[in-house]
CSV table of C-alpha atoms and ligand atoms in Angstrom, one decimal:
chain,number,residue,atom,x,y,z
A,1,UNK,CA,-16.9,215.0,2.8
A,2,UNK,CA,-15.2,211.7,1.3
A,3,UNK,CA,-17.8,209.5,-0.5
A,4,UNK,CA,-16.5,206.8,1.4
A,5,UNK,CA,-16.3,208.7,4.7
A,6,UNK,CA,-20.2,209.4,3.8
A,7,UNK,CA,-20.7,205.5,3.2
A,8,UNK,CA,-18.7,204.8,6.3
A,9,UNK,CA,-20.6,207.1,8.5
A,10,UNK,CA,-24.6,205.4,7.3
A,11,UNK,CA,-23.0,201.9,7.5
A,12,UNK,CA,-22.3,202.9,10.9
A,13,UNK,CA,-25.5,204.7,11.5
A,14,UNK,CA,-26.8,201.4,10.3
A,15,UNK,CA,-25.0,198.8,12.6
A,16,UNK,CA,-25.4,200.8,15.7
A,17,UNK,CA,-29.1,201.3,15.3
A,18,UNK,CA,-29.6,197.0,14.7
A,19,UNK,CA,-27.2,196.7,17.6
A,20,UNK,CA,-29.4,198.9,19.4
A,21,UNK,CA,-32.5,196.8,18.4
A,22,UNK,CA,-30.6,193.5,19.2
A,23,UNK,CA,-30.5,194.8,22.9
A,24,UNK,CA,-33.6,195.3,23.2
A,25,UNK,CA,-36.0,192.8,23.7
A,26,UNK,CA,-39.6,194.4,23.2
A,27,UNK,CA,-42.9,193.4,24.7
A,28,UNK,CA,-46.4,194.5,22.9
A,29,UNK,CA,-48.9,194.7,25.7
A,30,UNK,CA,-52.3,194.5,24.4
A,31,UNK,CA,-55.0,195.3,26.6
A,32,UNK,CA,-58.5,196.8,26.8
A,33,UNK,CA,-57.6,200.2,28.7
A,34,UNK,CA,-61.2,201.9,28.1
A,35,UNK,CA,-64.5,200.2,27.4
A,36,UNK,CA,-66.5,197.7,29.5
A,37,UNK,CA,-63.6,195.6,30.3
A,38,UNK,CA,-60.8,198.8,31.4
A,39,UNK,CA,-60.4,197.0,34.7
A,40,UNK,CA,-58.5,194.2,33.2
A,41,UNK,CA,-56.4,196.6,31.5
A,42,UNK,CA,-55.8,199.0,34.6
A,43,UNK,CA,-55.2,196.2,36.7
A,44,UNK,CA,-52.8,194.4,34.3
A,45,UNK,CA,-50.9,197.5,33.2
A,46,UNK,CA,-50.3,198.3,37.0
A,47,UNK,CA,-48.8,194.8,37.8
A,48,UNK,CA,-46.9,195.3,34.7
A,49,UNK,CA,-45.1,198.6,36.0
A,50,UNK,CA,-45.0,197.2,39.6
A,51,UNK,CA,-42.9,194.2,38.4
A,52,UNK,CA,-40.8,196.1,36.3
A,53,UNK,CA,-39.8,198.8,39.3
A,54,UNK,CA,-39.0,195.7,41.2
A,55,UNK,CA,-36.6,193.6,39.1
A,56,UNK,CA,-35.2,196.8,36.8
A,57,UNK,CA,-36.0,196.7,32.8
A,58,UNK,CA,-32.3,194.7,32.0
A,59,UNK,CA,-32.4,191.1,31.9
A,60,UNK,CA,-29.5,189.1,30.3
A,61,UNK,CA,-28.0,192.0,28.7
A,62,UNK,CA,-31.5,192.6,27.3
A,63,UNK,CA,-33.6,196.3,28.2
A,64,UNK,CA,-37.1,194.8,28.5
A,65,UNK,CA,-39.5,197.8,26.9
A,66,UNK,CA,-43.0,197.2,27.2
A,67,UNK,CA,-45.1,199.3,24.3
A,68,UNK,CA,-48.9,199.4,25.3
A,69,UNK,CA,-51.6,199.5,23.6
A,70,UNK,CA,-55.1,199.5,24.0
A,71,UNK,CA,-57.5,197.7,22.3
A,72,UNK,CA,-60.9,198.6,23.5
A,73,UNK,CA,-61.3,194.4,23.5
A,74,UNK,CA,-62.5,194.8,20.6
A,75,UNK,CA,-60.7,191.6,18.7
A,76,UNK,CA,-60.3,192.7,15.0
A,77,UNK,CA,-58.8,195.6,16.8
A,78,UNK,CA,-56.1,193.4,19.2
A,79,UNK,CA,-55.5,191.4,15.5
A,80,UNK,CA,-54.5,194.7,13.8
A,81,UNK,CA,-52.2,196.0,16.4
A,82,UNK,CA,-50.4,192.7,17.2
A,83,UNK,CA,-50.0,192.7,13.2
A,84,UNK,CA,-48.5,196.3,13.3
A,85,UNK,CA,-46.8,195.3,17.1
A,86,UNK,CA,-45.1,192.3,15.3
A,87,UNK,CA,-43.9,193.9,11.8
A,88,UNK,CA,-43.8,197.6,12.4
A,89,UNK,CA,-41.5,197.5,15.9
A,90,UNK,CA,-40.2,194.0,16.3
A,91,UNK,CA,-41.7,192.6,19.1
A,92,UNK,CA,-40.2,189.6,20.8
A,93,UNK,CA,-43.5,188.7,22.3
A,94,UNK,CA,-47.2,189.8,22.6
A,95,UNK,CA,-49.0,189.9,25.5
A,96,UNK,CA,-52.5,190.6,27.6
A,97,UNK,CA,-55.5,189.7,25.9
A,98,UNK,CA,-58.4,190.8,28.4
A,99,UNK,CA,-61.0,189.0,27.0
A,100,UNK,CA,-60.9,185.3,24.7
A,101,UNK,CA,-62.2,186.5,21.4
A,102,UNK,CA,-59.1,188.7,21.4
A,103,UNK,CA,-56.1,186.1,22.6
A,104,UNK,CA,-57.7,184.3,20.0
A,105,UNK,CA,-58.3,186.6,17.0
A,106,UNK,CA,-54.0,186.5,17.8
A,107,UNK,CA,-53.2,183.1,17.7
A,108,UNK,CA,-52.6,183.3,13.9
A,109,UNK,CA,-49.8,185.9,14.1
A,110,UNK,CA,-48.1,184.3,16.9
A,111,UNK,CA,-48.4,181.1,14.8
A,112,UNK,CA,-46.8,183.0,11.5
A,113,UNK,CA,-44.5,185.0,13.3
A,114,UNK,CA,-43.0,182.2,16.0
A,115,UNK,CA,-44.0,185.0,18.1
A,116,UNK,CA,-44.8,183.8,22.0
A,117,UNK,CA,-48.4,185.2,23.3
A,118,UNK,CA,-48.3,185.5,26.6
A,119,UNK,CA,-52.3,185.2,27.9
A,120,UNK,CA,-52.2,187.2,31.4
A,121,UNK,CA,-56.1,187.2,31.7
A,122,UNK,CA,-58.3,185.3,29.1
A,123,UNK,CA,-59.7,181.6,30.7
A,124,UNK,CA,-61.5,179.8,27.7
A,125,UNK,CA,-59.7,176.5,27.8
A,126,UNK,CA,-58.7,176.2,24.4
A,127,UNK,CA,-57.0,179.0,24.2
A,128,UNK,CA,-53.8,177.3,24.2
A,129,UNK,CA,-54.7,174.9,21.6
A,130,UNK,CA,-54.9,177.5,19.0
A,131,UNK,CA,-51.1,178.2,18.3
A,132,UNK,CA,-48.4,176.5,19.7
A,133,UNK,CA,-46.6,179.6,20.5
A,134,UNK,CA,-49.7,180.9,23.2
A,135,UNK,CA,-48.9,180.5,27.2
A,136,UNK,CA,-51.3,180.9,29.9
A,137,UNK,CA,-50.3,182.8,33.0
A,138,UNK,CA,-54.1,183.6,34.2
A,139,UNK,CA,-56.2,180.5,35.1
A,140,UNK,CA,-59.2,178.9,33.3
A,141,UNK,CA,-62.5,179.1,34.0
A,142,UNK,CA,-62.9,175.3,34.6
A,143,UNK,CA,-60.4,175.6,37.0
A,144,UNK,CA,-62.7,177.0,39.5
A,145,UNK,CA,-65.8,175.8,38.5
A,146,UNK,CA,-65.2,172.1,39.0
A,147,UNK,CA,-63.6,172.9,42.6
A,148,UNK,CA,-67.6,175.1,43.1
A,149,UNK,CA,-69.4,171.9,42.1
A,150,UNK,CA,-67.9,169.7,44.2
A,151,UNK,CA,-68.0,171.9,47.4
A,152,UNK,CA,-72.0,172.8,46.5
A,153,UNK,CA,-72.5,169.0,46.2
A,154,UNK,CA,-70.4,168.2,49.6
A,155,UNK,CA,-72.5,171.1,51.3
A,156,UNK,CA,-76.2,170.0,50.8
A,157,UNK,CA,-76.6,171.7,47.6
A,158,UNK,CA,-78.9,169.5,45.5
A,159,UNK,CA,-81.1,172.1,42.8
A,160,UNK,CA,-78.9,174.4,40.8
A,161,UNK,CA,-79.6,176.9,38.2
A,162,UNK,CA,-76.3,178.1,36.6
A,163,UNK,CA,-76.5,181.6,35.0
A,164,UNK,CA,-73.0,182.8,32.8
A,165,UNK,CA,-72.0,185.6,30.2
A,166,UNK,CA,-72.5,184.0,26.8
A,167,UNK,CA,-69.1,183.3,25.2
A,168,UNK,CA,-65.8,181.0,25.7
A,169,UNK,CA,-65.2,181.2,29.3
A,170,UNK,CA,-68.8,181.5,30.4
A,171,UNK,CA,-69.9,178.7,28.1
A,172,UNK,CA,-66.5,176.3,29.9
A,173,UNK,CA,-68.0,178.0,33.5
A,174,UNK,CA,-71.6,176.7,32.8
A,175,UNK,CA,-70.5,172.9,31.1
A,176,UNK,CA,-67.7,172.1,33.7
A,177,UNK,CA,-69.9,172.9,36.8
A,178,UNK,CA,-72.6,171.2,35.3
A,179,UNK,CA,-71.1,167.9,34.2
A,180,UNK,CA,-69.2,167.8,37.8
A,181,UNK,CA,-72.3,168.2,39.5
A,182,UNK,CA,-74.2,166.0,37.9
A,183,UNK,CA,-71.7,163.2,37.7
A,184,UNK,CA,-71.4,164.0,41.8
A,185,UNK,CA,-75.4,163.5,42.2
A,186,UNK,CA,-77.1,166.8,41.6
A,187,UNK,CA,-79.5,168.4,39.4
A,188,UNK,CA,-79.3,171.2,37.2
A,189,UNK,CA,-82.5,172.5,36.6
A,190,UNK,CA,-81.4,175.2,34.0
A,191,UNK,CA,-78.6,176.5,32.5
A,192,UNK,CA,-79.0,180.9,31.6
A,193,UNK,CA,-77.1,182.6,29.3
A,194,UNK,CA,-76.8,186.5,29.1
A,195,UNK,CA,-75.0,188.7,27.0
A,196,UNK,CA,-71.5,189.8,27.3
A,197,UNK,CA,-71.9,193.2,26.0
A,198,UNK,CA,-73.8,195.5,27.8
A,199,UNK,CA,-75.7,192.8,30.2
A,200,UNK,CA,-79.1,193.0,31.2
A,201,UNK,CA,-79.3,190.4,34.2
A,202,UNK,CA,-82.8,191.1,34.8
A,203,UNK,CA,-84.8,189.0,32.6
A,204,UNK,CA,-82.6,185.8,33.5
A,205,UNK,CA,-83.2,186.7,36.9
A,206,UNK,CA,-86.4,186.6,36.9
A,207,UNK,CA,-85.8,182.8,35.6
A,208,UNK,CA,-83.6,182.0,38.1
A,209,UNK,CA,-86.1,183.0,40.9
A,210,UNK,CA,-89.0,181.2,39.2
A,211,UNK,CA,-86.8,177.7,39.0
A,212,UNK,CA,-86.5,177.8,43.2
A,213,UNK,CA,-83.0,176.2,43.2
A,214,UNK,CA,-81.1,175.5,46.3
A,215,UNK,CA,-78.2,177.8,44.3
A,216,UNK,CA,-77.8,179.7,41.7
A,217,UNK,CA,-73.8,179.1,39.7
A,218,UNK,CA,-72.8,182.8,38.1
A,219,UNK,CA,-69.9,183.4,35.9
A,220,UNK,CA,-69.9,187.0,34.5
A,221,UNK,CA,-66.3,188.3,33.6
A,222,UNK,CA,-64.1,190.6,35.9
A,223,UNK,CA,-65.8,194.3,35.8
A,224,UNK,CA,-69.4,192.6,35.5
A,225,UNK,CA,-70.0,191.4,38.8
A,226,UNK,CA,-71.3,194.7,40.9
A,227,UNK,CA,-73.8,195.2,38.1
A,228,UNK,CA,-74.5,191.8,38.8
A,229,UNK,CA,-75.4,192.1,42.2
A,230,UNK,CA,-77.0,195.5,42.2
A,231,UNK,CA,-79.8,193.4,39.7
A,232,UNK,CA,-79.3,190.3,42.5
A,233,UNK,CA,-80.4,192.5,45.3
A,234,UNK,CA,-82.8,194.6,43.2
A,235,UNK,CA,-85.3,191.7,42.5
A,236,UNK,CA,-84.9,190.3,46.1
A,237,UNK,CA,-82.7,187.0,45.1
A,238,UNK,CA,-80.5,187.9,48.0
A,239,UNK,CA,-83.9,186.9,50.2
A,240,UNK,CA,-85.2,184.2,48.4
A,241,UNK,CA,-83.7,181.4,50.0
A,242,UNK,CA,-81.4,180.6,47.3
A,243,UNK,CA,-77.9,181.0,47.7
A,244,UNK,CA,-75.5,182.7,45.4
A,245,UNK,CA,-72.3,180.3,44.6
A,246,UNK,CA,-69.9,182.1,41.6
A,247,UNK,CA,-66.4,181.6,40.2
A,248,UNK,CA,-64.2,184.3,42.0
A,249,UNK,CA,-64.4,186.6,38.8
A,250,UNK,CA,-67.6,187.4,40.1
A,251,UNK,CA,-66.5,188.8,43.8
A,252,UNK,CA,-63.6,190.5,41.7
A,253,UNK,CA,-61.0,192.1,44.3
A,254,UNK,CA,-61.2,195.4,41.7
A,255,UNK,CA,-65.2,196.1,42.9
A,256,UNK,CA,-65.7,193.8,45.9
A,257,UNK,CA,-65.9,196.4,48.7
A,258,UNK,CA,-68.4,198.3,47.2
A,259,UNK,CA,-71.0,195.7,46.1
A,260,UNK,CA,-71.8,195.9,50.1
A,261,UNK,CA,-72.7,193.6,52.7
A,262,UNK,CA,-75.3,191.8,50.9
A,263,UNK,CA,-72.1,190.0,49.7
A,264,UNK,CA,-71.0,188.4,52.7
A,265,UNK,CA,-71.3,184.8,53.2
A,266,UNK,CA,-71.0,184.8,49.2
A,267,UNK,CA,-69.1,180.8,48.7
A,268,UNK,CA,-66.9,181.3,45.6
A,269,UNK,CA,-63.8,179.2,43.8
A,270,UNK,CA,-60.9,181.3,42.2
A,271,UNK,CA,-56.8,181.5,41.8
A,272,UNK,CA,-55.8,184.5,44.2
A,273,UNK,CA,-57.6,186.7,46.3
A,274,UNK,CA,-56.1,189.7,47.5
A,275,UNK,CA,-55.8,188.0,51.5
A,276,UNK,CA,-54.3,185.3,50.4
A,277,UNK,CA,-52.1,184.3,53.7
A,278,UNK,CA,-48.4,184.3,52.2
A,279,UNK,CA,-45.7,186.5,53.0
A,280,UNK,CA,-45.1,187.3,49.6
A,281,UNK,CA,-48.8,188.3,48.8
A,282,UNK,CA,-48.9,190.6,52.1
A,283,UNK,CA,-45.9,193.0,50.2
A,284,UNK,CA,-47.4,192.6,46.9
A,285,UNK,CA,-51.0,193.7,47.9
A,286,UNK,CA,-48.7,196.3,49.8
A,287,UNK,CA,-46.6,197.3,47.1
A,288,UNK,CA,-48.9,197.2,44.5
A,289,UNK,CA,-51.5,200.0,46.6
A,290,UNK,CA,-48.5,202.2,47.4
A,291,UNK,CA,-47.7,202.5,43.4
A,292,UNK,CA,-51.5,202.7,42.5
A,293,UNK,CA,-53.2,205.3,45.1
A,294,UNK,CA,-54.6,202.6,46.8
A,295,UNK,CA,-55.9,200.1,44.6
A,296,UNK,CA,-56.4,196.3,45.5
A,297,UNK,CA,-54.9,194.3,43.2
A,298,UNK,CA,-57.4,191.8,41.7
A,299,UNK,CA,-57.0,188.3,40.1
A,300,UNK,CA,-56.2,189.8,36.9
A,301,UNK,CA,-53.0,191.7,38.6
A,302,UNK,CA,-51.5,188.5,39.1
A,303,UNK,CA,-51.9,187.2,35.5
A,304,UNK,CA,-49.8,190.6,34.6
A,305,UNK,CA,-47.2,189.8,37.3
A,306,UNK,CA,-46.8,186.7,36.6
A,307,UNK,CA,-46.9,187.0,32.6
A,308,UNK,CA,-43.5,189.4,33.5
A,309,UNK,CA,-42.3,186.7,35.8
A,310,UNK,CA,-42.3,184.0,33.1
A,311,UNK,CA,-41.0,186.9,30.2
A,312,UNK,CA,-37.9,187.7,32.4
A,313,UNK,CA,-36.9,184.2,33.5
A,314,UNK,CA,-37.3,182.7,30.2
A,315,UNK,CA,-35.2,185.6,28.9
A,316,UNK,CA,-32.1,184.5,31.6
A,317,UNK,CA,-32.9,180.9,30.3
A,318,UNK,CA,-32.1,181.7,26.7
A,319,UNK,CA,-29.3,183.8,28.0
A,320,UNK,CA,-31.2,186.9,26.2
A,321,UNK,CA,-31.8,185.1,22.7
A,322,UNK,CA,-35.7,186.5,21.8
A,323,UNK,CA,-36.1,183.5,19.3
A,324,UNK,CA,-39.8,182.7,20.0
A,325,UNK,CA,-39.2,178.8,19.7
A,326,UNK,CA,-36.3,178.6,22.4
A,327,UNK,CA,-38.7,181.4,24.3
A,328,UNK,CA,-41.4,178.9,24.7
A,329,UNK,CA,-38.9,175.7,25.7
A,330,UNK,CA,-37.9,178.0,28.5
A,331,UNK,CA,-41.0,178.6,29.5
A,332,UNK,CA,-42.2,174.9,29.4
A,333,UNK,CA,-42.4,173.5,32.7
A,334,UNK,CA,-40.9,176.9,34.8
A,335,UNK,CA,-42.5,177.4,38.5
A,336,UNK,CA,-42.3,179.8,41.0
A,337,UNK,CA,-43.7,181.4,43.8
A,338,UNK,CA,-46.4,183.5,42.8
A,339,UNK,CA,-48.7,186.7,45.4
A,340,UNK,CA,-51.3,183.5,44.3
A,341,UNK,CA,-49.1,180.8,46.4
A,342,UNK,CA,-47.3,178.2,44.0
A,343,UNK,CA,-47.6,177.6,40.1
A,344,UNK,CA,-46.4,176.1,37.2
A,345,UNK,CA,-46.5,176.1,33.2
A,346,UNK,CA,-47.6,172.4,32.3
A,347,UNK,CA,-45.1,171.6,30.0
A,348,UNK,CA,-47.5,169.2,27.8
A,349,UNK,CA,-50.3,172.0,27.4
A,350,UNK,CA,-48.3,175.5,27.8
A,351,UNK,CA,-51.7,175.9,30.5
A,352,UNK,CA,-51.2,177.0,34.0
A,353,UNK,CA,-51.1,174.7,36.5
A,354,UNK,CA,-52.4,176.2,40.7
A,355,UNK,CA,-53.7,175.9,43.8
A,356,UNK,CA,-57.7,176.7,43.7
A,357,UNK,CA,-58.9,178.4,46.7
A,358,UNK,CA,-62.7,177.8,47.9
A,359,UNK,CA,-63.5,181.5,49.8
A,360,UNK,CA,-66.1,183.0,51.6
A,361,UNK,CA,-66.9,186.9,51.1
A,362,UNK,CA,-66.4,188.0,54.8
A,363,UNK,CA,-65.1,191.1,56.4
A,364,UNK,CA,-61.6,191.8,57.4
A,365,UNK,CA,-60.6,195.0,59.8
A,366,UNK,CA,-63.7,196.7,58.0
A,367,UNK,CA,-63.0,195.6,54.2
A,368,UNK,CA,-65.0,192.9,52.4
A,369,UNK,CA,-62.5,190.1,51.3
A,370,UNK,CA,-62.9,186.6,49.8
A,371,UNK,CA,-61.4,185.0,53.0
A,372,UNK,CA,-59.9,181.7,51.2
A,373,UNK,CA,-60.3,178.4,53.7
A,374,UNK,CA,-60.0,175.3,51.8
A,375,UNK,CA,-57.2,174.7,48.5
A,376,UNK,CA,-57.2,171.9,45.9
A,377,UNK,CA,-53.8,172.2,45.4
A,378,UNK,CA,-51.6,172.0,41.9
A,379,UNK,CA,-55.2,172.2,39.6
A,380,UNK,CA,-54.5,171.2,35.6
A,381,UNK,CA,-57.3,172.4,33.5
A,382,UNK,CA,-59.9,169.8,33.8
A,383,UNK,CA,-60.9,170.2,30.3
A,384,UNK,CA,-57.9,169.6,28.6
A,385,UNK,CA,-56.7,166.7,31.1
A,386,UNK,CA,-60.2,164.8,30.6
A,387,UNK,CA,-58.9,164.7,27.0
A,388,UNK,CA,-56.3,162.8,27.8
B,1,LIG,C1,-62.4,186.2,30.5
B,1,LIG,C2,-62.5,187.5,30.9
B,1,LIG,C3,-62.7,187.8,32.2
B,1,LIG,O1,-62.8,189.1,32.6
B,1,LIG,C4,-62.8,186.8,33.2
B,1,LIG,O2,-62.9,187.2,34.5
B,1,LIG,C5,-62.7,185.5,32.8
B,1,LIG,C6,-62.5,185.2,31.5
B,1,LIG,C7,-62.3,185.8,29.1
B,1,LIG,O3,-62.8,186.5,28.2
B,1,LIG,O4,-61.7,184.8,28.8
């Protein structure tokens, strides 16, 4: 062969695979898939799938891939592979992040690379205060737990004791409830901590009961809260007299019907439960079992959904351009519908903006649900608009 033929042929080679990369606009999923938080990561994955079978994998002349990976939410570990996710194969955006220390072991990267990270389930509030390329499509923990003070206070709750996992959102769970019910009349009479790793709820327990509260406040994170309750029941809180108020992460969709019906009657504040009264939930929740042998979506599903809801219409916004700074002006300010009911990206924070639903654990046709029935509609994270 022709030098020149030779040269023509790898210049060729060369163009059509950067072509090839310019249609592509890829997505690094980083999620804990094993470990104590794999329910996140199941869930999330799952929604991810489900919303890509739905709306195809082209948008805007773009193939959407989505590369997985799994980082055992172990945050050096999400650092490394959105590192190797941003340099190695070119990602357009990183997304996930089960847990807080991991969206923000991240923030740096996105920072450096003007890479968008898209949070689909952490809810520590400052979160999106640590790079200015982070967006929130999950909720925040003081979200819900201001809503939970001010029904407890409304409802003849006057003693509680607030118990919470012992990092970011736990720590934004146990200040916002308290310094709502407080200013509202109430008294806390102690606030527990326990650990997030491997949780012994016993000992803390054991407080609680001792402090005879009116309530007891519990945040523990999605995939904690059966453990929770088996300890609940074990030491007889469930007949003490003192009634169990939580953020929804607690009565998690994922383990709900099998925590039993000690549950029921359970008051709770959250962002979506899975019989949430919409038309559009109904075929999700549908949709979303059919692909997943049966599995009820939880409130982490919708952070996944959602997080591909914002990634797709930003991408039409930008008319396919995966320049992270245009990426996040399109994403400023977008709502939708979502399975949740309506939301919104604040445009001023990058933070979600939703309805907040206070639900009771009750039983529907045979299966424990949180059965929503009051909103506080349009919610802002309380912590960053009390900033302001
Ligand atoms: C976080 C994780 C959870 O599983 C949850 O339910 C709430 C918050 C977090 O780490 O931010």
């Amino acid at each position: 062969m022709l030098r020149r033929e030779i040269a023509a042929i790898a210049a060729l080679a060369l163009f059509s695979s950067a072509a090839a990369a310019q249609d592509t606009a890829k997505i690094g999923l980083i999620l804990p898939m094993t470990g104590q938080q794999a329910s996140t990561g199941k869930q999330i994955d799952a929604a991810v799938k489900l919303y890509q079978a739905q709306h195809g994998s082209t948008v805007a002349g773009k193939k959407v891939e989505v590369i997985l990976k799994d980082d055992t939410s172990v945050p050096d570990v999400t650092k490394r592979l959105a590192q190797e996710l941003v340099v190695n194969d070119k990602v357009a955006i990183l997304a996930g992040f089960g847990i807080t220390p991991s969206a923000m072991a991240t923030a740096p990267i996105a920072t450096q690379a003007k890479v968008p990270e898209v949070v689909m389930a952490a809810g520590t509030s400052s979160i999106t205060e640590a790079s200015p390329f982070i967006v929130r499509t999950s909720f925040t923990l003081a979200q819900s737990s201001v809503p939970m003070a001010e029904w407890a206070i409304k409802n003849g709750i006057k003693k509680v004791v607030t118990m919470v996992s012992d990092y970011g959102p736990g720590i934004d769970a146990e200040k916002s409830f308290s310094d709502k019910f407080k200013a509202d009349g109430g008294t806390i009479v102690e606030n527990l901590r326990v650990p997030l790793r491997s949780p012994d709820f016993a000992p803390v327990l054991q407080k609680a009961a001792d402090a005879k509260a009116d309530a007891l406040f519990v945040f523990v994170p999605s995939g904690a809260g059966a453990q929770f309750v088996k300890q609940f029941v074990e030491r007889g809180l469930d007949k003490s007299g003192m009634k169990l108020i939580a953020t929804g992460d607690v009565t998690d969709d994922d383990q709900l019907n099998g925590m039993g019906d000690v549950v029921m009657g359970v008051i709770n504040a959250h962002n979506y439960s899975a019989s949430h009264d919409s038309a559009l939930n109904k075929a999700y929740v549908e949709a979303f079992k059919k692909a997943n042998g049966g599995l009820r979506p939880n409130f982490m599903s919708v952070g996944g959904y959602d997080g591909m809801h914002l990634i797709y219409e930003a991408l039409k916004k930008t008319n396919g351009s995966t320049d992270g700074e245009k990426l996040i002006a399109a994403m400023k300010g977008m709502a939708w519908e979502s399975p949740r009911g309506p939301i919104s990206i604040d445009p001023d924070t990058r933070d979600i903006i939703q309805n907040i639903y206070i639900r009771k654990v009750d039983k529907v046709n045979g299966e424990l649900y949180n059965v929503e029935f009051a909103t506080i509609p349009n919610v802002k994270d309380p912590v960053k608009a009390a900033k302001k």
